[in-house]
Amino acid sequence: MSKQDLSVIASTDCHSTLARPLDHEVAVELASAFKALADPVRLRLLSLIASRLGEEVCVCELTPQFELSQPTISHHLKVLREAGLIDCQRRGTWVYYWAIPAALQRLSDILVTTGADRIEAPA
């Protein structure tokens, strides 16, 4: 989808849901998480994990979703884990992953605005 495919609905009444501007430390922490999501594979991995709504996902279910090697998938999962977006537990041979809802909510709070300002995908 290109920028031309998006319609923008603007309003002069656009307010962030943040109570105050971010301080430096929080901005650095959040930027690290956003940077982790700036890769299409990691963004897709997070969506596959988070879409399970609190359930755990075995790495054996994630790897076949990509045309990448298992070590590459493990690297991307490690980046997401180090960014604090997911966590995991090893059980025998397999590792199980789950999203950390509070971390995802913090990112969401930065992006969400109140009022009518929003970008809508075309119908």
mmCIF file of C-alpha atoms in Angstrom:
data_model
loop_
_atom_site.group_PDB
_atom_site.id
_atom_site.type_symbol
_atom_site.label_atom_id
_atom_site.label_comp_id
_atom_site.label_asym_id
_atom_site.label_seq_id
_atom_site.Cartn_x
_atom_site.Cartn_y
_atom_site.Cartn_z
ATOM 1 C CA MET A 1 0.000 0.000 0.000
ATOM 2 C CA SER A 2 1.448 3.384 -0.922
ATOM 3 C CA LYS A 3 0.876 6.713 0.765
ATOM 4 C CA GLN A 4 -1.410 7.658 -2.103
ATOM 5 C CA ASP A 5 -3.718 4.779 -1.144
ATOM 6 C CA LEU A 6 -4.434 6.262 2.283
ATOM 7 C CA SER A 7 -7.031 8.876 3.022
ATOM 8 C CA VAL A 8 -6.391 11.253 5.892
ATOM 9 C CA ILE A 9 -9.207 12.670 7.952
ATOM 10 C CA ALA A 10 -8.004 15.747 9.806
ATOM 11 C CA SER A 11 -9.409 17.651 12.703
ATOM 12 C CA THR A 12 -8.206 20.662 14.643
ATOM 13 C CA ASP A 13 -9.203 18.805 17.822
ATOM 14 C CA CYS A 14 -6.373 16.257 17.920
ATOM 15 C CA HIS A 15 -5.114 15.346 21.358
ATOM 16 C CA SER A 16 -2.704 12.601 22.266
ATOM 17 C CA THR A 17 -3.739 10.252 25.030
ATOM 18 C CA LEU A 18 -0.441 11.045 26.765
ATOM 19 C CA ALA A 19 -0.831 13.139 29.890
ATOM 20 C CA ARG A 20 2.505 14.915 29.257
ATOM 21 C CA PRO A 21 5.442 14.826 26.838
ATOM 22 C CA LEU A 22 7.866 11.942 27.194
ATOM 23 C CA ASP A 23 11.039 12.424 29.186
ATOM 24 C CA HIS A 24 14.356 11.354 27.671
ATOM 25 C CA GLU A 25 14.640 7.974 29.425
ATOM 26 C CA VAL A 26 11.143 6.870 28.479
ATOM 27 C CA ALA A 27 11.662 8.053 24.902
ATOM 28 C CA VAL A 28 14.870 6.002 24.627
ATOM 29 C CA GLU A 29 13.107 2.919 26.001
ATOM 30 C CA LEU A 30 10.132 3.258 23.678
ATOM 31 C CA ALA A 31 12.352 4.011 20.675
ATOM 32 C CA SER A 32 14.116 0.702 21.284
ATOM 33 C CA ALA A 33 10.807 -1.137 21.123
ATOM 34 C CA PHE A 34 9.712 0.724 17.993
ATOM 35 C CA LYS A 35 13.091 -0.007 16.415
ATOM 36 C CA ALA A 36 12.569 -3.710 17.111
ATOM 37 C CA LEU A 37 9.249 -3.494 15.260
ATOM 38 C CA ALA A 38 10.769 -1.673 12.285
ATOM 39 C CA ASP A 39 11.540 -4.987 10.593
ATOM 40 C CA PRO A 40 8.746 -6.736 8.647
ATOM 41 C CA VAL A 41 9.680 -10.191 9.958
ATOM 42 C CA ARG A 42 9.656 -9.043 13.584
ATOM 43 C CA LEU A 43 6.420 -7.130 13.125
ATOM 44 C CA ARG A 44 4.817 -10.216 11.649
ATOM 45 C CA LEU A 45 6.234 -12.458 14.392
ATOM 46 C CA LEU A 46 4.785 -10.158 17.037
ATOM 47 C CA SER A 47 1.419 -10.174 15.290
ATOM 48 C CA LEU A 48 1.415 -13.973 15.142
ATOM 49 C CA ILE A 49 2.233 -14.187 18.844
ATOM 50 C CA ALA A 50 -0.067 -11.384 20.044
ATOM 51 C CA SER A 51 -3.014 -12.618 18.009
ATOM 52 C CA ARG A 52 -3.187 -15.658 20.278
ATOM 53 C CA LEU A 53 -4.717 -13.422 22.980
ATOM 54 C CA GLY A 54 -2.603 -14.463 25.940
ATOM 55 C CA GLU A 55 -1.892 -17.994 24.811
ATOM 56 C CA GLU A 56 1.618 -19.253 24.261
ATOM 57 C CA VAL A 57 2.945 -20.034 20.794
ATOM 58 C CA CYS A 58 5.561 -22.697 20.151
ATOM 59 C CA VAL A 59 8.475 -21.671 17.969
ATOM 60 C CA CYS A 60 7.655 -24.795 15.962
ATOM 61 C CA GLU A 61 4.429 -23.035 14.876
ATOM 62 C CA LEU A 62 6.172 -19.773 13.987
ATOM 63 C CA THR A 63 9.093 -21.007 11.887
ATOM 64 C CA PRO A 64 7.002 -22.573 9.074
ATOM 65 C CA GLN A 65 5.252 -19.217 8.542
ATOM 66 C CA PHE A 66 8.440 -17.780 7.013
ATOM 67 C CA GLU A 67 10.880 -18.679 4.274
ATOM 68 C CA LEU A 68 13.753 -18.118 6.673
ATOM 69 C CA SER A 69 16.050 -20.445 8.559
ATOM 70 C CA GLN A 70 15.340 -21.381 12.158
ATOM 71 C CA PRO A 71 18.421 -19.470 13.431
ATOM 72 C CA THR A 72 17.188 -16.318 11.649
ATOM 73 C CA ILE A 73 13.744 -16.651 13.236
ATOM 74 C CA SER A 74 15.410 -17.190 16.622
ATOM 75 C CA HIS A 75 17.438 -14.010 16.125
ATOM 76 C CA HIS A 76 14.305 -11.979 15.375
ATOM 77 C CA LEU A 77 12.537 -13.449 18.413
ATOM 78 C CA LYS A 78 15.562 -12.543 20.553
ATOM 79 C CA VAL A 79 15.363 -8.917 19.373
ATOM 80 C CA LEU A 80 11.664 -8.782 20.290
ATOM 81 C CA ARG A 81 12.427 -10.354 23.670
ATOM 82 C CA GLU A 82 15.268 -7.912 24.390
ATOM 83 C CA ALA A 83 12.933 -5.030 23.498
ATOM 84 C CA GLY A 84 10.553 -6.290 26.191
ATOM 85 C CA LEU A 85 7.688 -7.021 23.807
ATOM 86 C CA ILE A 86 7.560 -10.800 24.257
ATOM 87 C CA ASP A 87 8.802 -13.356 26.724
ATOM 88 C CA CYS A 88 9.448 -17.054 26.476
ATOM 89 C CA GLN A 89 9.984 -20.306 28.312
ATOM 90 C CA ARG A 90 11.937 -23.368 27.165
ATOM 91 C CA ARG A 91 10.191 -26.703 27.605
ATOM 92 C CA GLY A 92 12.358 -29.564 26.501
ATOM 93 C CA THR A 93 13.288 -29.050 22.861
ATOM 94 C CA TRP A 94 10.803 -26.252 22.161
ATOM 95 C CA VAL A 95 10.523 -22.633 23.238
ATOM 96 C CA TYR A 96 7.105 -21.074 23.845
ATOM 97 C CA TYR A 97 6.495 -17.337 23.349
ATOM 98 C CA TRP A 98 3.827 -14.912 24.521
ATOM 99 C CA ALA A 99 3.257 -11.170 24.144
ATOM 100 C CA ILE A 100 3.633 -8.813 27.088
ATOM 101 C CA PRO A 101 0.364 -6.837 27.063
ATOM 102 C CA ALA A 102 1.649 -3.915 29.169
ATOM 103 C CA ALA A 103 4.538 -3.337 26.751
ATOM 104 C CA LEU A 104 2.214 -3.365 23.757
ATOM 105 C CA GLN A 105 -0.163 -0.993 25.541
ATOM 106 C CA ARG A 106 2.672 1.493 26.175
ATOM 107 C CA LEU A 107 3.459 1.542 22.450
ATOM 108 C CA SER A 108 -0.212 1.885 21.617
ATOM 109 C CA ASP A 109 -0.606 4.815 23.999
ATOM 110 C CA ILE A 110 2.037 6.745 22.059
ATOM 111 C CA LEU A 111 0.298 6.162 18.735
ATOM 112 C CA VAL A 112 -3.331 6.677 19.679
ATOM 113 C CA THR A 113 -4.925 10.082 19.477
ATOM 114 C CA THR A 114 -8.363 11.147 20.550
ATOM 115 C CA GLY A 115 -10.737 13.045 18.321
ATOM 116 C CA ALA A 116 -11.183 12.550 14.609
ATOM 117 C CA ASP A 117 -7.540 12.487 13.479
ATOM 118 C CA ARG A 118 -6.881 9.113 11.968
ATOM 119 C CA ILE A 119 -5.629 7.469 8.838
ATOM 120 C CA GLU A 120 -8.064 5.134 7.181
ATOM 121 C CA ALA A 121 -7.264 2.464 4.638
ATOM 122 C CA PRO A 122 -9.342 2.595 1.490
ATOM 123 C CA ALA A 123 -12.449 0.425 1.367
#
